[in-house]
Amino acid sequence: MSLADILGQMLLSGKVTVSTNNVESIEIRAANKKIDVNAVNKTIVKEALKASRTGGNQGLLKSLDAVRNNLDMLRGVAEELSDAGVTVTLSYKGDLVATLGSEAKPKLSSVVTGTKAIEINNPIKLIELGL
């Protein structure tokens, strides 16, 4: 059983708020196989992305390779979510940025991501977050 299947069975409903230094950073809401991750403070998102990248100043080719590897991983997760009937939405300050999983309805974004399980809803906000 995949992690996406387990999430789909466990998450009925609820809300979690993550704070950093007493500042609300991320809100996570779950209901009926749908999870919304809302970044309220983009600093934590940028720090998490920075931590996920190996090394500092790697050069262009290594940076592009890291982006490709992260996209491969994200594609795999999104396809597992879709197979399990689970949807994860990513928002920034309440504005929908991307949808992963079963409710994703990509148009042109599937050309970039290589899957129908990832929909980029707001490319401008996506760039603003540095994703």
PDB file of C-alpha atoms in Angstrom:
ATOM      1  CA  MET A   1       0.000   0.000   0.000  1.00  0.00           C
ATOM      2  CA  SER A   2       1.469   3.368  -1.015  1.00  0.00           C
ATOM      3  CA  LEU A   3       1.709   6.471   1.152  1.00  0.00           C
ATOM      4  CA  ALA A   4      -0.995   8.111  -0.971  1.00  0.00           C
ATOM      5  CA  ASP A   5      -3.367   5.201  -0.241  1.00  0.00           C
ATOM      6  CA  ILE A   6      -2.661   5.469   3.484  1.00  0.00           C
ATOM      7  CA  LEU A   7      -3.236   9.245   3.435  1.00  0.00           C
ATOM      8  CA  GLY A   8      -6.513   8.791   1.587  1.00  0.00           C
ATOM      9  CA  GLN A   9      -7.773   6.313   4.170  1.00  0.00           C
ATOM     10  CA  MET A  10      -6.563   8.206   7.246  1.00  0.00           C
ATOM     11  CA  LEU A  11      -7.462  11.785   6.432  1.00  0.00           C
ATOM     12  CA  LEU A  12     -11.138  12.343   6.997  1.00  0.00           C
ATOM     13  CA  SER A  13     -10.978  15.955   8.111  1.00  0.00           C
ATOM     14  CA  GLY A  14      -8.904  18.307  10.214  1.00  0.00           C
ATOM     15  CA  LYS A  15      -6.658  21.338  10.291  1.00  0.00           C
ATOM     16  CA  VAL A  16      -3.034  21.829  11.306  1.00  0.00           C
ATOM     17  CA  THR A  17      -1.273  25.173  11.560  1.00  0.00           C
ATOM     18  CA  VAL A  18       2.524  25.294  11.469  1.00  0.00           C
ATOM     19  CA  SER A  19       4.172  28.326  13.055  1.00  0.00           C
ATOM     20  CA  THR A  20       7.786  29.437  13.071  1.00  0.00           C
ATOM     21  CA  ASN A  21       8.911  31.801  15.848  1.00  0.00           C
ATOM     22  CA  ASN A  22       5.229  32.388  16.726  1.00  0.00           C
ATOM     23  CA  VAL A  23       4.465  33.437  13.145  1.00  0.00           C
ATOM     24  CA  GLU A  24       1.903  31.344  11.246  1.00  0.00           C
ATOM     25  CA  SER A  25       3.676  29.851   8.239  1.00  0.00           C
ATOM     26  CA  ILE A  26       1.572  27.022   6.809  1.00  0.00           C
ATOM     27  CA  GLU A  27      -2.042  25.916   7.182  1.00  0.00           C
ATOM     28  CA  ILE A  28      -2.956  22.351   6.250  1.00  0.00           C
ATOM     29  CA  ARG A  29      -6.624  21.382   5.907  1.00  0.00           C
ATOM     30  CA  ALA A  30      -7.900  17.924   5.079  1.00  0.00           C
ATOM     31  CA  ALA A  31     -11.379  16.724   4.139  1.00  0.00           C
ATOM     32  CA  ASN A  32     -12.680  13.847   2.011  1.00  0.00           C
ATOM     33  CA  LYS A  33      -9.407  12.798   0.338  1.00  0.00           C
ATOM     34  CA  LYS A  34      -8.480  16.425  -0.343  1.00  0.00           C
ATOM     35  CA  ILE A  35      -5.581  18.204   1.352  1.00  0.00           C
ATOM     36  CA  ASP A  36      -4.966  21.944   1.021  1.00  0.00           C
ATOM     37  CA  VAL A  37      -1.521  23.226   1.951  1.00  0.00           C
ATOM     38  CA  ASN A  38      -1.672  27.020   2.242  1.00  0.00           C
ATOM     39  CA  ALA A  39       1.636  28.856   2.669  1.00  0.00           C
ATOM     40  CA  VAL A  40       0.908  32.013   4.618  1.00  0.00           C
ATOM     41  CA  ASN A  41       4.562  33.040   4.865  1.00  0.00           C
ATOM     42  CA  LYS A  42       6.738  32.392   1.818  1.00  0.00           C
ATOM     43  CA  THR A  43       9.948  32.514   3.874  1.00  0.00           C
ATOM     44  CA  ILE A  44       9.390  28.990   5.184  1.00  0.00           C
ATOM     45  CA  VAL A  45       8.689  27.716   1.660  1.00  0.00           C
ATOM     46  CA  LYS A  46      11.883  29.283   0.343  1.00  0.00           C
ATOM     47  CA  GLU A  47      13.896  27.870   3.284  1.00  0.00           C
ATOM     48  CA  ALA A  48      12.452  24.381   2.727  1.00  0.00           C
ATOM     49  CA  LEU A  49      13.317  24.543  -0.978  1.00  0.00           C
ATOM     50  CA  LYS A  50      16.796  25.795  -0.178  1.00  0.00           C
ATOM     51  CA  ALA A  51      17.313  22.912   2.268  1.00  0.00           C
ATOM     52  CA  SER A  52      16.111  20.370  -0.306  1.00  0.00           C
ATOM     53  CA  ARG A  53      18.765  21.439  -2.782  1.00  0.00           C
ATOM     54  CA  THR A  54      22.191  19.917  -2.323  1.00  0.00           C
ATOM     55  CA  GLY A  55      25.147  22.230  -2.157  1.00  0.00           C
ATOM     56  CA  GLY A  56      25.131  25.958  -2.552  1.00  0.00           C
ATOM     57  CA  ASN A  57      26.518  27.488  -5.709  1.00  0.00           C
ATOM     58  CA  GLN A  58      26.605  24.415  -7.969  1.00  0.00           C
ATOM     59  CA  GLY A  59      26.703  25.833 -11.428  1.00  0.00           C
ATOM     60  CA  LEU A  60      24.006  25.830 -14.072  1.00  0.00           C
ATOM     61  CA  LEU A  61      24.182  22.175 -15.171  1.00  0.00           C
ATOM     62  CA  LYS A  62      24.027  20.778 -11.637  1.00  0.00           C
ATOM     63  CA  SER A  63      21.182  23.154 -10.762  1.00  0.00           C
ATOM     64  CA  LEU A  64      19.187  22.043 -13.816  1.00  0.00           C
ATOM     65  CA  ASP A  65      19.851  18.413 -12.914  1.00  0.00           C
ATOM     66  CA  ALA A  66      18.547  19.042  -9.375  1.00  0.00           C
ATOM     67  CA  VAL A  67      15.375  20.652 -10.784  1.00  0.00           C
ATOM     68  CA  ARG A  68      14.829  17.649 -13.071  1.00  0.00           C
ATOM     69  CA  ASN A  69      15.295  15.222 -10.166  1.00  0.00           C
ATOM     70  CA  ASN A  70      12.842  17.181  -7.992  1.00  0.00           C
ATOM     71  CA  LEU A  71      10.302  17.233 -10.837  1.00  0.00           C
ATOM     72  CA  ASP A  72      10.692  13.462 -11.295  1.00  0.00           C
ATOM     73  CA  MET A  73       9.986  12.955  -7.592  1.00  0.00           C
ATOM     74  CA  LEU A  74       7.001  15.345  -7.642  1.00  0.00           C
ATOM     75  CA  ARG A  75       5.607  13.643 -10.755  1.00  0.00           C
ATOM     76  CA  GLY A  76       5.785  10.242  -9.033  1.00  0.00           C
ATOM     77  CA  VAL A  77       4.027  11.537  -5.906  1.00  0.00           C
ATOM     78  CA  ALA A  78       1.305  13.264  -7.951  1.00  0.00           C
ATOM     79  CA  GLU A  79       0.631  10.108  -9.966  1.00  0.00           C
ATOM     80  CA  GLU A  80       0.392   8.018  -6.757  1.00  0.00           C
ATOM     81  CA  LEU A  81      -2.053  10.561  -5.327  1.00  0.00           C
ATOM     82  CA  SER A  82      -4.118  10.393  -8.507  1.00  0.00           C
ATOM     83  CA  ASP A  83      -4.196   6.588  -8.457  1.00  0.00           C
ATOM     84  CA  ALA A  84      -5.385   6.684  -4.822  1.00  0.00           C
ATOM     85  CA  GLY A  85      -8.088   9.278  -5.577  1.00  0.00           C
ATOM     86  CA  VAL A  86      -6.400  11.888  -3.365  1.00  0.00           C
ATOM     87  CA  THR A  87      -5.918  15.561  -4.275  1.00  0.00           C
ATOM     88  CA  VAL A  88      -3.391  17.978  -2.777  1.00  0.00           C
ATOM     89  CA  THR A  89      -3.753  21.681  -3.529  1.00  0.00           C
ATOM     90  CA  LEU A  90      -0.922  24.124  -2.910  1.00  0.00           C
ATOM     91  CA  SER A  91      -1.906  27.715  -2.184  1.00  0.00           C
ATOM     92  CA  TYR A  92      -0.117  30.928  -1.254  1.00  0.00           C
ATOM     93  CA  LYS A  93      -2.063  33.307   0.987  1.00  0.00           C
ATOM     94  CA  GLY A  94      -5.280  31.601  -0.121  1.00  0.00           C
ATOM     95  CA  ASP A  95      -4.577  31.836  -3.870  1.00  0.00           C
ATOM     96  CA  LEU A  96      -4.478  28.422  -5.558  1.00  0.00           C
ATOM     97  CA  VAL A  97      -1.049  27.794  -7.088  1.00  0.00           C
ATOM     98  CA  ALA A  98      -1.021  24.105  -8.070  1.00  0.00           C
ATOM     99  CA  THR A  99      -3.157  20.974  -7.889  1.00  0.00           C
ATOM    100  CA  LEU A 100      -1.657  17.490  -7.611  1.00  0.00           C
ATOM    101  CA  GLY A 101      -3.491  14.202  -7.829  1.00  0.00           C
ATOM    102  CA  SER A 102      -6.938  13.110  -8.890  1.00  0.00           C
ATOM    103  CA  GLU A 103      -8.554  16.546  -9.384  1.00  0.00           C
ATOM    104  CA  ALA A 104      -5.689  17.993 -11.444  1.00  0.00           C
ATOM    105  CA  LYS A 105      -6.909  19.129 -14.872  1.00  0.00           C
ATOM    106  CA  PRO A 106      -3.783  20.397 -16.637  1.00  0.00           C
ATOM    107  CA  LYS A 107      -3.853  22.184 -19.925  1.00  0.00           C
ATOM    108  CA  LEU A 108      -0.415  23.322 -21.078  1.00  0.00           C
ATOM    109  CA  SER A 109       1.292  22.474 -17.782  1.00  0.00           C
ATOM    110  CA  SER A 110       1.311  18.756 -18.658  1.00  0.00           C
ATOM    111  CA  VAL A 111       3.818  19.576 -21.415  1.00  0.00           C
ATOM    112  CA  VAL A 112       6.192  21.002 -18.788  1.00  0.00           C
ATOM    113  CA  THR A 113       5.543  18.463 -16.014  1.00  0.00           C
ATOM    114  CA  GLY A 114       5.149  15.368 -18.171  1.00  0.00           C
ATOM    115  CA  THR A 115       2.032  14.185 -16.326  1.00  0.00           C
ATOM    116  CA  LYS A 116      -1.692  14.811 -16.162  1.00  0.00           C
ATOM    117  CA  ALA A 117      -1.528  14.566 -12.353  1.00  0.00           C
ATOM    118  CA  ILE A 118      -0.055  18.083 -11.903  1.00  0.00           C
ATOM    119  CA  GLU A 119      -1.941  21.270 -12.779  1.00  0.00           C
ATOM    120  CA  ILE A 120      -0.247  24.642 -12.481  1.00  0.00           C
ATOM    121  CA  ASN A 121      -3.123  26.964 -11.593  1.00  0.00           C
ATOM    122  CA  ASN A 122      -1.179  30.203 -11.115  1.00  0.00           C
ATOM    123  CA  PRO A 123       2.283  30.311 -12.731  1.00  0.00           C
ATOM    124  CA  ILE A 124       2.940  33.850 -11.461  1.00  0.00           C
ATOM    125  CA  LYS A 125       2.442  32.814  -7.810  1.00  0.00           C
ATOM    126  CA  LEU A 126       4.503  29.688  -8.477  1.00  0.00           C
ATOM    127  CA  ILE A 127       7.414  31.843  -9.645  1.00  0.00           C
ATOM    128  CA  GLU A 128       6.899  34.213  -6.699  1.00  0.00           C
ATOM    129  CA  LEU A 129       7.306  31.274  -4.324  1.00  0.00           C
ATOM    130  CA  GLY A 130      10.448  30.235  -6.156  1.00  0.00           C
ATOM    131  CA  LEU A 131       9.194  26.771  -7.095  1.00  0.00           C
TER     132      LEU A 131
END
